[in-house]
Amino acid sequence: MARILRSSYIILVLGIFFLLSTTSLSAQEKSTIALKSYLTQLEKKYAVKFSFVDEDLSGVTIIVPNFNNLNSILTALESQTKLKIEKLSNRYYTLTKSSLVTICANVFDNYAENTIPGATIEVLGGEVAKITNSDGSFTLKDIPRTASLKVRYLGYITQYIPVEELADQADCPDILMAQNLEILDEVVVYEFLTSGLIKQADASITLNTAELGMLPGLIEPDILQSMQALPGVKSIDETVSDINVRGGTNDQNLMLWNGIKMYQSGHFFGLISAFNPYLTDKVTLYKNGTPTQYGDGVSSVISLETKNDIDGSFVGGAGLNLISGDVYGQFPINDKVAFQFSARRSTTDFLNTPAYGSFTDRAFQDTEVRNQQNQEIDEGLTKTEKFFFYDFTGKLLYDINEDHKLRFSFIGIDNDLDFSETDTNTNETSRSFLDQTNISAGLQLQNQWRENFSSNLNIYFSKYNLDAQSFFPNQTQRLDQKNIVEERAVKLNTNYKVSENISWDNGYQYIETGIINRVFNVQPPFNTNAKGVIRIHAPYSQLNYTSFENKFIASAGVRTNYIENLGTFSKLLIEPRLNLNLRVAKNLRAQLLGEFKSQSTNQVIDLEQNFLGIEKRRWTLSDDDELPITKSKQASLGFNYAKNSFYAGLEGFYKKVDGISTRTQGFQNENQFNGEIGSYEIKGLEFLINKKGDNYSTWLSYTLNKNDYTFDSIPPNTFPNNLDVRHTLTFASTYTLRRLRLGLGINYRTGRPYTEPQAASPLDTSFFPVRINYQEPNSSRLPSYFRVDASAVYHWELNRRIKAKAGISLLNLSNKKNILNRYYRVSEDNSAVETVENNSLGITPNLSFRVSF
């Protein structure tokens, strides 16, 4: 009986529990209801009417508010549904979805285990963007309901989420980000020294100017100054218009701007680059292994390219420093057309600054004259100068369609000088005028004919003009010089992708170069007018190969130059090129480069004293007699090691250049005007080691050059080159502290060679006029060169659109007096030898301020 009672008790308890549970679930189900149905109940209970769009309420459910007051009920419904309920009268109400909503969410990894702080949340089509908080959360207010969010973070797949999905949720939902896992090919480019400076797989060096970071001594990205941070690239006289690449002269560099050959590259007679860096998108330097599409330039190729894409938005900027001011910009005319422009003008003709004073001393040689007792001679001269320069560029970009693009570019460069010297003893004045200009224009047609075949047609005209006049005190003597270069060219290049690993470049170039050299001298009477024209026909071909995972990268080709100097000679030259890049171990690659090259234009050098010595070079053409075609052969073997933020590179090279003349090499001894033909041979080694961190970069570079001339008619036949700088060492470091960038660099090199007079009998009086008895050519050396440069740049934002930066630099921080050149001359009374020394820049400060938008 007891057992029956216990069983009945258990059944009763279970029955009561089931009844209560059912009642509770039933009550819960009754408390959740479709919004439309609940509004019908409210209409009946309170005698009101609700107006709404069915789609806005479709699928919307609510928990029935526990209120007996209509206003409280409606407020609760607004909170639950994010709908806007508006009272039109005592009887009528409207329900609408708000066009602007407030949303929130939490960003996690795809396992919902770790939050992702710092992820970027961007409202597409608008200007609203923010990053997630330390816990991965974010909140956005008053954003369009119809918009979408872009959620991204490095290492994760970007998510695109409609705002609508987040707007109608009561709680902040979770957004899960999947990791982006990729198997990448081995990287075969090396970014070193500073951001934007990259060594490519073909051994070329590119400078991406928009990304170029700090370099010591520079507060603005002067293109040709920046290149001198690289091993093997220096200017022996501190200029940008006289860059020496692996011991070659400046005229042995082929300089191209948007595919147009430039015959002038500097302002202030070489101290400042003539190319605006803010529209220049990329600069490429080839020291060896040059692609076959480039002829000319037996030392190097320097190719500058301005921005080439239409991005639909206006960009621009302006700046001012202690030498000049400039403005630049690119603005779209419509979806297919845009225009670029830049302009710069010096302030030197109306504003005297410390930087201008230092540059003036350097440009006008800062000459010190000493007698045989090494005592400085006071020549009693007062000097005045009026100098200014300007440059401008323009580029019209027209996208015919996605596959065919047309570009028209033009550039103008000008230097003007009015210089006078007055002898304080006689009150006599001599005066010099100099006008140096380069005007160029070019048209490029870029075509993508098929997915695997493209072409580039380049047509250009380039003109360089140098006018110089000197008037002497007696007014009866006058010297006029004119150097004019006109070049026209048509260049066609095609690229055919044979397969995923093989491509084939072919092309043809026609180049016509005419040069005029005029000299008119009153006393003694002298008048010449030399003209010449050279035409070059150059077909070329190159095959490129890249193996799987970039283990082996190769290019090989040949360029054929048919050169004719009208009425003088014609020659056919075959120029093979080779570029091999091989992975020999993890993080270590080897590179073998080789090339044959030639050039038919050179610069001869006039008297050091002519036109103050500031612009003494004159372009001239090869005639295959007094000035033959210059030819070079070069080979190099290098190794590159890169791991994480550490880079080390070592490259040995051999280069021989034939067909040079003593007139093109800058001799300042008895061989200066003899015109002997010879060659020079360079054996060199370049080393660079660089360590980079999140906010710093430190590097050490060393270059060894052994550079020797060979002239059969000059005893001894072999002697050091005028540019034989045996050892060059650079140590530099940059540091970034938030918005402040700092740079400090130390440059050291051994002295260049020069020729001294004989100590026992410096003058040879058996000739008229008296001449100097020299020792063996280049048997002496100048003291070593040492310079410390420092710079600092501070960046900030004036508003969301406009950015600003201010900089200060100090060149030759220690104010070291470096002798750049030393030569000799006979005194006016023909009784002694005078020593002339050209000194480097002293301590030179510069300030700049720039805005960009």
Coordinates of C-alpha atoms in Angstrom, one line a residue, residues 84-596:
K84 CA 10.8 55.8 -36.0
I85 CA 7.2 56.2 -34.7
E86 CA 5.7 59.7 -35.4
K87 CA 2.3 61.0 -34.1
L88 CA 0.4 62.8 -36.8
S89 CA -2.7 63.4 -34.8
N90 CA -4.6 62.0 -31.8
R91 CA -5.7 59.1 -34.0
Y92 CA -3.0 58.6 -36.7
Y93 CA 0.6 57.4 -36.3
T94 CA 3.3 56.5 -38.9
L95 CA 6.1 53.9 -38.6
T96 CA 9.2 54.3 -40.8
K97 CA 12.8 53.0 -41.0
S98 CA 15.3 55.7 -40.3
S99 CA 17.7 56.5 -43.1
L100 CA 20.5 57.1 -40.6
V101 CA 21.2 54.5 -38.0
T102 CA 23.7 53.8 -35.1
I103 CA 25.3 50.5 -35.2
C104 CA 27.9 48.6 -33.1
A105 CA 29.7 45.3 -33.3
N106 CA 32.7 43.3 -32.0
V107 CA 35.5 42.1 -34.3
F108 CA 36.9 38.6 -33.6
D109 CA 39.1 36.1 -35.4
N110 CA 37.2 33.3 -37.1
Y111 CA 37.2 31.2 -33.9
A112 CA 35.6 34.0 -31.9
E113 CA 38.4 33.5 -29.4
N114 CA 40.6 36.6 -29.9
T115 CA 39.5 40.2 -30.4
I116 CA 41.1 42.2 -33.2
P117 CA 42.0 45.7 -31.9
G118 CA 43.1 48.2 -34.5
A119 CA 41.0 46.8 -37.4
T120 CA 39.8 49.4 -39.9
I121 CA 36.1 50.0 -40.2
E122 CA 35.2 52.1 -43.3
V123 CA 31.8 53.2 -44.6
L124 CA 32.0 52.6 -48.3
G125 CA 31.0 55.7 -50.4
G126 CA 31.5 58.1 -47.5
E127 CA 34.2 59.7 -45.4
V128 CA 33.5 57.9 -42.2
A129 CA 36.2 55.5 -40.9
K130 CA 37.6 54.4 -37.6
I131 CA 39.5 51.6 -36.0
T132 CA 38.3 49.1 -33.4
N133 CA 39.0 49.6 -29.7
S134 CA 41.4 47.5 -27.6
D135 CA 38.6 45.0 -27.0
G136 CA 37.7 44.8 -30.7
S137 CA 34.5 46.8 -30.4
F138 CA 33.3 49.8 -32.4
T139 CA 30.3 52.1 -32.7
L140 CA 29.3 54.2 -35.7
K141 CA 26.6 56.9 -35.4
D142 CA 24.3 58.4 -38.0
I143 CA 25.5 56.4 -41.0
P144 CA 23.3 55.5 -44.0
R145 CA 21.2 52.4 -43.5
T146 CA 21.7 51.5 -47.2
A147 CA 25.6 51.7 -47.0
S148 CA 28.1 48.8 -46.5
L149 CA 31.0 48.5 -44.2
K150 CA 34.5 47.4 -45.2
V151 CA 36.3 45.7 -42.4
R152 CA 40.0 45.0 -42.9
Y153 CA 43.1 44.1 -40.9
L154 CA 46.6 43.0 -42.0
G155 CA 46.7 39.2 -42.3
Y156 CA 42.9 38.7 -42.5
I157 CA 40.5 38.5 -45.4
T158 CA 38.6 41.8 -45.9
Q159 CA 34.9 41.6 -45.0
Y160 CA 32.1 43.6 -46.7
I161 CA 28.9 43.8 -44.5
P162 CA 25.6 45.6 -45.3
V163 CA 24.8 48.1 -42.5
E164 CA 21.2 46.8 -42.7
E165 CA 22.3 43.5 -41.2
L166 CA 23.7 45.2 -38.1
A167 CA 21.1 48.0 -37.7
D168 CA 18.1 45.9 -36.7
Q169 CA 19.9 43.8 -34.0
A170 CA 19.2 44.6 -30.4
D171 CA 22.7 43.6 -29.2
C172 CA 26.2 44.3 -30.7
P173 CA 26.8 41.3 -33.0
D174 CA 30.2 39.6 -33.6
I175 CA 32.1 40.0 -36.9
L176 CA 34.4 37.0 -37.5
M177 CA 37.5 37.6 -39.6
A178 CA 39.2 34.7 -41.4
Q179 CA 43.0 34.7 -41.7
N180 CA 44.5 35.3 -45.1
L181 CA 47.0 32.6 -45.7
E182 CA 49.0 32.6 -48.9
I183 CA 52.1 30.8 -50.2
L184 CA 54.3 33.6 -51.5
D185 CA 57.1 33.4 -54.0
E186 CA 60.5 34.3 -52.8
V187 CA 61.0 38.1 -52.8
V188 CA 63.8 39.2 -55.1
V189 CA 63.6 42.9 -54.6
Y190 CA 65.5 44.6 -51.7
E191 CA 64.3 47.8 -50.0
F192 CA 67.3 49.3 -48.3
L193 CA 68.7 52.6 -46.8
T194 CA 65.2 54.2 -46.6
S195 CA 61.7 53.6 -47.7
G196 CA 61.1 53.9 -51.5
L197 CA 64.7 52.9 -52.4
I198 CA 64.6 49.5 -53.9
K199 CA 67.0 47.2 -55.7
Q200 CA 65.1 45.2 -58.3
A201 CA 65.7 41.7 -59.6
D202 CA 67.5 43.0 -62.7
A203 CA 70.0 44.9 -60.5
S204 CA 68.5 48.3 -61.3
I205 CA 67.8 50.7 -58.5
T206 CA 64.4 52.4 -58.3
L207 CA 63.4 55.5 -56.3
N208 CA 59.7 55.7 -55.6
T209 CA 59.7 59.4 -54.8
A210 CA 56.2 59.4 -53.1
E211 CA 57.5 56.9 -50.6
L212 CA 61.1 58.1 -50.4
G213 CA 62.0 58.4 -46.7
M214 CA 64.7 60.4 -45.0
L215 CA 68.3 60.7 -46.3
P216 CA 70.9 62.7 -44.3
G217 CA 71.3 66.3 -45.6
L218 CA 68.1 66.3 -47.6
I219 CA 64.8 67.9 -46.5
E220 CA 63.3 67.4 -49.9
P221 CA 63.6 64.4 -52.2
D222 CA 66.1 65.9 -54.7
I223 CA 66.3 63.1 -57.2
L224 CA 69.9 63.3 -58.3
Q225 CA 71.2 64.1 -54.8
S226 CA 69.3 61.0 -53.4
M227 CA 71.0 58.7 -56.0
Q228 CA 74.4 59.6 -54.5
A229 CA 73.5 57.7 -51.4
L230 CA 74.2 54.5 -53.5
P231 CA 77.5 52.8 -53.7
G232 CA 79.3 53.6 -57.0
V233 CA 77.4 56.8 -57.5
K234 CA 79.1 60.0 -56.5
S235 CA 79.8 63.6 -57.7
I236 CA 83.4 64.4 -57.4
D237 CA 82.6 68.2 -57.4
E238 CA 79.5 68.1 -55.2
T239 CA 77.1 68.8 -58.1
V240 CA 74.1 66.9 -59.5
S241 CA 74.9 67.8 -63.1
D242 CA 78.3 66.0 -62.8
I243 CA 77.4 62.6 -61.5
N244 CA 80.1 60.0 -61.8
V245 CA 78.8 56.4 -61.9
R246 CA 81.6 53.8 -61.5
G247 CA 84.3 56.3 -62.4
G248 CA 82.7 57.6 -65.6
T249 CA 82.1 61.2 -66.6
N250 CA 78.7 62.8 -66.5
D251 CA 78.2 62.9 -70.2
Q252 CA 78.5 59.1 -70.2
N253 CA 75.1 58.9 -68.3
L254 CA 72.0 58.6 -70.5
M255 CA 69.3 60.7 -68.7
L256 CA 65.7 60.3 -69.8
W257 CA 62.6 62.2 -68.6
N258 CA 59.4 60.4 -69.7
G259 CA 61.5 58.7 -72.4
I260 CA 63.0 62.0 -73.7
K261 CA 66.8 62.4 -73.6
M262 CA 67.8 65.4 -71.5
Y263 CA 71.0 67.5 -72.2
Q264 CA 70.6 69.6 -69.1
S265 CA 69.9 68.2 -65.6
G266 CA 70.7 70.9 -63.0
H267 CA 70.1 74.4 -61.7
F268 CA 72.5 76.7 -60.0
F269 CA 75.1 75.3 -62.4
G270 CA 74.7 71.8 -61.1
L271 CA 74.0 72.2 -57.4
I272 CA 70.3 71.6 -57.6
S273 CA 68.3 69.0 -59.6
A274 CA 66.2 70.4 -62.4
F275 CA 63.4 67.8 -62.1
N276 CA 60.4 68.3 -59.8
P277 CA 60.4 65.2 -57.4
Y278 CA 56.7 65.5 -56.4
L279 CA 55.3 64.6 -59.8
T280 CA 58.2 62.2 -60.6
D281 CA 56.7 58.8 -59.8
K282 CA 59.8 56.6 -60.3
V283 CA 63.5 57.0 -61.0
T284 CA 65.4 54.0 -62.3
L285 CA 69.2 53.6 -62.4
Y286 CA 71.0 51.0 -64.4
K287 CA 74.8 50.6 -63.7
N288 CA 75.2 47.4 -65.7
G289 CA 73.1 44.7 -67.4
T290 CA 71.0 47.5 -69.1
P291 CA 68.0 46.3 -71.2
T292 CA 68.5 46.4 -74.9
Q293 CA 65.9 49.2 -75.3
Y294 CA 68.5 51.7 -73.9
G295 CA 71.3 52.8 -76.1
D296 CA 73.8 55.6 -75.4
G297 CA 75.3 56.2 -72.0
V298 CA 78.3 54.0 -71.5
S299 CA 78.4 54.6 -67.8
S300 CA 74.7 54.4 -66.7
V301 CA 71.1 55.0 -67.6
I302 CA 68.9 57.3 -65.4
S303 CA 65.3 57.1 -66.3
L304 CA 62.7 59.5 -64.7
E305 CA 59.0 58.9 -65.1
T306 CA 56.2 61.1 -63.9
K307 CA 52.8 59.8 -62.6
N308 CA 51.0 57.9 -65.4
D309 CA 47.6 57.0 -64.0
I310 CA 44.3 58.9 -63.9
D311 CA 43.0 58.3 -60.3
G312 CA 40.0 60.6 -60.4
S313 CA 41.0 63.0 -57.7
F314 CA 43.0 66.2 -57.5
V315 CA 46.4 66.0 -55.8
G316 CA 48.9 68.8 -55.5
G317 CA 51.1 70.8 -53.3
A318 CA 53.5 73.8 -52.9
G319 CA 56.6 74.6 -51.0
L320 CA 59.3 77.1 -50.3
N321 CA 62.9 76.9 -49.2
L322 CA 65.8 79.3 -48.9
I323 CA 66.6 78.9 -52.7
S324 CA 63.3 78.6 -54.5
G325 CA 59.6 78.1 -54.4
D326 CA 57.4 75.6 -56.4
V327 CA 53.9 74.4 -57.0
Y328 CA 52.6 71.2 -58.6
G329 CA 49.4 69.3 -59.2
Q330 CA 47.4 66.8 -61.1
F331 CA 43.7 67.3 -61.7
P332 CA 41.2 65.2 -63.6
I333 CA 39.2 66.9 -66.4
N334 CA 36.9 63.9 -66.7
D335 CA 37.1 60.1 -66.3
K336 CA 39.4 59.8 -69.3
V337 CA 41.5 63.0 -69.2
A338 CA 43.8 64.5 -66.6
F339 CA 46.5 67.2 -66.6
Q340 CA 49.7 67.5 -64.6
F341 CA 51.8 70.6 -64.1
S342 CA 54.7 71.8 -62.0
A343 CA 56.6 75.1 -61.8
R344 CA 59.5 76.3 -59.8
R345 CA 61.4 79.6 -59.6
S346 CA 64.4 80.7 -57.6
T347 CA 64.3 83.6 -55.2
T348 CA 68.0 84.3 -55.7
D349 CA 67.6 87.5 -57.7
F350 CA 65.6 89.3 -55.0
L351 CA 66.3 87.4 -51.7
N352 CA 69.7 86.9 -50.2
T353 CA 69.8 83.9 -47.8
P354 CA 72.6 82.0 -46.1
A355 CA 72.0 79.0 -48.4
Y356 CA 72.3 81.3 -51.5
G357 CA 75.5 82.8 -50.2
S358 CA 77.1 79.4 -49.7
F359 CA 75.8 78.1 -53.1
T360 CA 77.1 81.3 -54.8
D361 CA 80.6 80.8 -53.3
R362 CA 80.6 77.2 -54.5
A363 CA 79.1 77.9 -58.0
F364 CA 81.6 80.7 -58.7
Q365 CA 84.4 78.4 -57.6
D366 CA 85.2 80.2 -54.3
T367 CA 88.6 80.4 -55.9
E368 CA 91.8 81.0 -53.9
V369 CA 94.9 81.9 -55.8
R370 CA 98.3 81.3 -54.2
N371 CA 101.9 82.1 -55.3
Q372 CA 104.9 79.8 -55.2
Q373 CA 105.4 80.5 -51.5
N374 CA 101.8 79.3 -50.9
Q375 CA 100.7 82.8 -49.9
E376 CA 97.2 83.8 -50.9
I377 CA 97.1 86.5 -53.6
D378 CA 94.6 89.3 -53.1
E379 CA 93.5 90.0 -56.7
G380 CA 91.6 93.1 -55.6
L381 CA 88.3 92.2 -57.3
T382 CA 84.7 92.9 -56.3
K383 CA 82.1 90.7 -57.7
T384 CA 78.4 91.1 -58.3
E385 CA 75.9 88.6 -59.8
K386 CA 72.3 88.5 -60.7
F387 CA 71.2 84.9 -61.1
F388 CA 67.9 83.1 -61.3
F389 CA 66.5 79.9 -62.6
Y390 CA 63.1 78.3 -63.3
D391 CA 61.6 75.1 -64.6
F392 CA 58.1 74.0 -65.6
T393 CA 56.6 70.7 -66.7
G394 CA 53.3 69.5 -68.0
K395 CA 51.7 66.3 -69.0
L396 CA 48.3 65.5 -70.6
L397 CA 47.0 62.0 -69.8
Y398 CA 44.2 60.6 -72.1
D399 CA 42.8 57.1 -71.6
I400 CA 41.3 56.2 -75.0
N401 CA 40.0 53.1 -73.2
E402 CA 41.3 50.6 -70.8
D403 CA 43.8 49.1 -73.3
H404 CA 45.0 52.2 -75.2
K405 CA 46.5 55.3 -73.6
L406 CA 47.9 58.5 -74.9
R407 CA 50.4 60.8 -73.0
F408 CA 51.9 64.1 -74.1
S409 CA 54.7 65.6 -71.9
F410 CA 56.8 68.8 -72.1
I411 CA 59.5 70.3 -69.9
G412 CA 61.4 73.6 -69.8
I413 CA 64.6 74.4 -67.8
D414 CA 66.4 77.7 -67.7
N415 CA 69.4 79.3 -65.9
D416 CA 70.2 83.0 -66.4
L417 CA 73.3 84.8 -65.1
D418 CA 74.6 88.3 -65.2
F419 CA 78.1 88.5 -63.6
S420 CA 80.6 91.3 -63.3
E421 CA 84.0 91.7 -61.8
T422 CA 85.6 95.1 -61.0
D423 CA 89.3 95.6 -60.4
T424 CA 89.5 97.9 -57.4
N425 CA 93.0 99.1 -58.4
T426 CA 92.1 100.1 -62.0
N427 CA 88.3 100.4 -61.6
E428 CA 87.9 98.4 -64.8
T429 CA 84.9 96.0 -65.1
S430 CA 84.5 92.8 -67.1
R431 CA 81.1 91.3 -67.5
S432 CA 79.7 87.9 -68.5
F433 CA 76.2 86.9 -69.5
L434 CA 75.0 83.3 -69.7
D435 CA 71.6 81.8 -70.7
Q436 CA 71.2 78.0 -70.5
T437 CA 67.9 76.4 -71.5
N438 CA 66.5 72.9 -72.3
I439 CA 63.0 72.6 -74.0
S440 CA 61.6 69.1 -74.7
A441 CA 58.3 67.6 -75.7
G442 CA 57.2 64.0 -76.3
L443 CA 54.2 61.8 -77.2
Q444 CA 53.7 58.3 -75.9
L445 CA 51.1 55.8 -77.2
Q446 CA 50.7 52.8 -74.9
N447 CA 48.7 49.9 -76.3
Q448 CA 47.6 46.5 -74.9
W449 CA 46.6 44.8 -78.1
R450 CA 45.9 41.4 -76.5
E451 CA 46.4 39.9 -73.1
N452 CA 49.9 38.7 -74.0
F453 CA 50.9 41.5 -76.4
S454 CA 51.6 45.2 -75.8
S455 CA 53.5 48.1 -77.5
N456 CA 54.8 51.5 -76.6
L457 CA 55.4 54.2 -79.2
N458 CA 57.5 57.2 -78.1
I459 CA 58.1 60.3 -80.3
Y460 CA 60.0 63.3 -78.9
F461 CA 61.9 66.5 -79.7
S462 CA 64.6 67.9 -77.4
K463 CA 66.6 71.1 -77.7
Y464 CA 69.4 72.4 -75.5
N465 CA 70.8 75.9 -76.0
L466 CA 73.7 77.6 -74.3
D467 CA 74.4 81.3 -75.0
A468 CA 77.4 82.9 -73.3
Q469 CA 79.0 86.3 -73.8
S470 CA 82.0 88.0 -72.1
F471 CA 83.0 91.7 -72.4
F472 CA 86.4 92.7 -71.2
P473 CA 87.4 96.1 -69.7
N474 CA 88.9 97.6 -72.8
Q475 CA 85.6 96.9 -74.7
T476 CA 87.5 95.9 -77.7
Q477 CA 87.7 92.3 -76.7
R478 CA 84.6 90.2 -76.7
L479 CA 84.0 86.4 -76.6
D480 CA 80.7 84.8 -77.7
Q481 CA 80.0 81.1 -77.5
K482 CA 76.9 79.1 -78.5
N483 CA 76.2 75.4 -78.1
I484 CA 72.9 74.1 -79.6
V485 CA 71.7 70.5 -79.5
E486 CA 68.5 69.4 -81.3
E487 CA 67.4 65.8 -81.2
R488 CA 64.4 64.1 -82.8
A489 CA 63.5 60.4 -82.1
V490 CA 61.0 57.7 -82.8
K491 CA 61.1 54.7 -80.6
L492 CA 58.8 51.6 -80.7
N493 CA 58.9 48.8 -78.2
T494 CA 56.8 45.7 -78.1
N495 CA 56.4 43.0 -75.5
Y496 CA 55.1 39.5 -76.2
K497 CA 54.4 37.0 -73.4
V498 CA 55.2 33.6 -74.9
S499 CA 54.2 31.8 -71.7
E500 CA 53.8 32.4 -68.0
N501 CA 57.6 32.2 -67.6
I502 CA 58.9 33.7 -70.9
S503 CA 58.5 37.1 -72.5
W504 CA 60.0 38.6 -75.6
D505 CA 60.9 42.3 -76.1
N506 CA 61.5 43.7 -79.6
G507 CA 61.8 47.3 -80.9
Y508 CA 63.3 49.8 -83.3
Q509 CA 64.6 53.3 -82.7
Y510 CA 65.5 56.1 -85.0
I511 CA 67.4 59.0 -83.4
E512 CA 68.7 62.1 -85.2
T513 CA 71.0 64.5 -83.3
G514 CA 72.3 67.8 -84.6
I515 CA 74.9 69.9 -82.7
I516 CA 76.2 73.4 -83.4
N517 CA 79.2 75.0 -81.8
R518 CA 79.9 78.6 -82.5
V519 CA 82.8 80.7 -81.1
F520 CA 83.4 84.4 -82.0
N521 CA 86.4 86.2 -80.5
V522 CA 87.3 89.9 -81.3
Q523 CA 90.9 90.0 -80.1
P524 CA 92.7 88.0 -81.3
P525 CA 90.3 87.4 -84.2
F526 CA 88.7 84.0 -84.2
N527 CA 85.5 82.7 -85.6
T528 CA 84.2 79.1 -85.9
N529 CA 80.8 77.6 -86.7
A530 CA 80.9 73.8 -86.5
K531 CA 77.8 71.8 -87.3
G532 CA 77.2 68.1 -87.4
V533 CA 74.3 65.6 -87.6
I534 CA 74.3 62.0 -86.6
R535 CA 71.5 59.5 -87.4
I536 CA 71.1 56.2 -85.6
H537 CA 69.0 53.2 -86.7
A538 CA 68.7 50.7 -83.8
P539 CA 66.7 47.5 -83.9
Y540 CA 66.9 45.3 -80.8
S541 CA 65.6 42.1 -79.2
Q542 CA 65.6 40.6 -75.7
L543 CA 64.3 37.4 -74.2
N544 CA 63.3 37.3 -70.6
Y545 CA 62.8 34.2 -68.4
T546 CA 61.6 33.6 -64.9
S547 CA 61.6 30.1 -63.4
F548 CA 59.1 28.6 -60.9
E549 CA 59.3 30.4 -57.5
N550 CA 61.9 32.9 -59.0
K551 CA 64.8 30.5 -58.5
F552 CA 66.3 31.7 -61.7
I553 CA 65.7 35.0 -63.5
A554 CA 67.4 35.8 -66.8
S555 CA 67.4 38.2 -69.7
A556 CA 69.6 38.2 -72.8
G557 CA 69.5 40.3 -75.9
V558 CA 71.3 42.2 -78.5
R559 CA 71.1 45.8 -79.8
T560 CA 72.3 46.8 -83.3
N561 CA 73.3 50.4 -83.8
Y562 CA 73.8 51.7 -87.4
I563 CA 75.4 55.1 -86.9
E564 CA 76.1 57.6 -89.7
N565 CA 77.6 61.1 -89.4
L566 CA 76.4 62.7 -92.6
G567 CA 79.3 63.2 -95.0
T568 CA 81.9 61.7 -92.6
F569 CA 81.4 58.1 -91.6
S570 CA 79.0 55.2 -91.0
K571 CA 79.4 52.3 -88.6
L572 CA 77.5 49.2 -87.5
L573 CA 77.9 48.2 -83.9
I574 CA 76.6 45.0 -82.2
E575 CA 75.9 45.3 -78.5
P576 CA 75.0 42.1 -76.5
R577 CA 73.5 42.4 -73.0
L578 CA 73.2 39.7 -70.3
N579 CA 71.5 39.7 -66.9
L580 CA 71.4 36.5 -64.7
N581 CA 69.9 36.2 -61.2
L582 CA 70.2 32.9 -59.3
R583 CA 69.2 31.8 -55.8
V584 CA 72.2 29.9 -54.4
A585 CA 70.9 29.5 -50.9
K586 CA 68.1 30.6 -48.6
N587 CA 68.1 34.4 -48.5
L588 CA 71.2 34.5 -50.7
R589 CA 71.2 35.3 -54.5
A590 CA 74.0 35.7 -57.0
Q591 CA 73.8 38.0 -60.0
L592 CA 76.0 38.1 -63.2
L593 CA 75.7 41.1 -65.5
G594 CA 77.4 42.1 -68.7
E595 CA 76.9 44.6 -71.5
F596 CA 78.5 46.3 -74.6

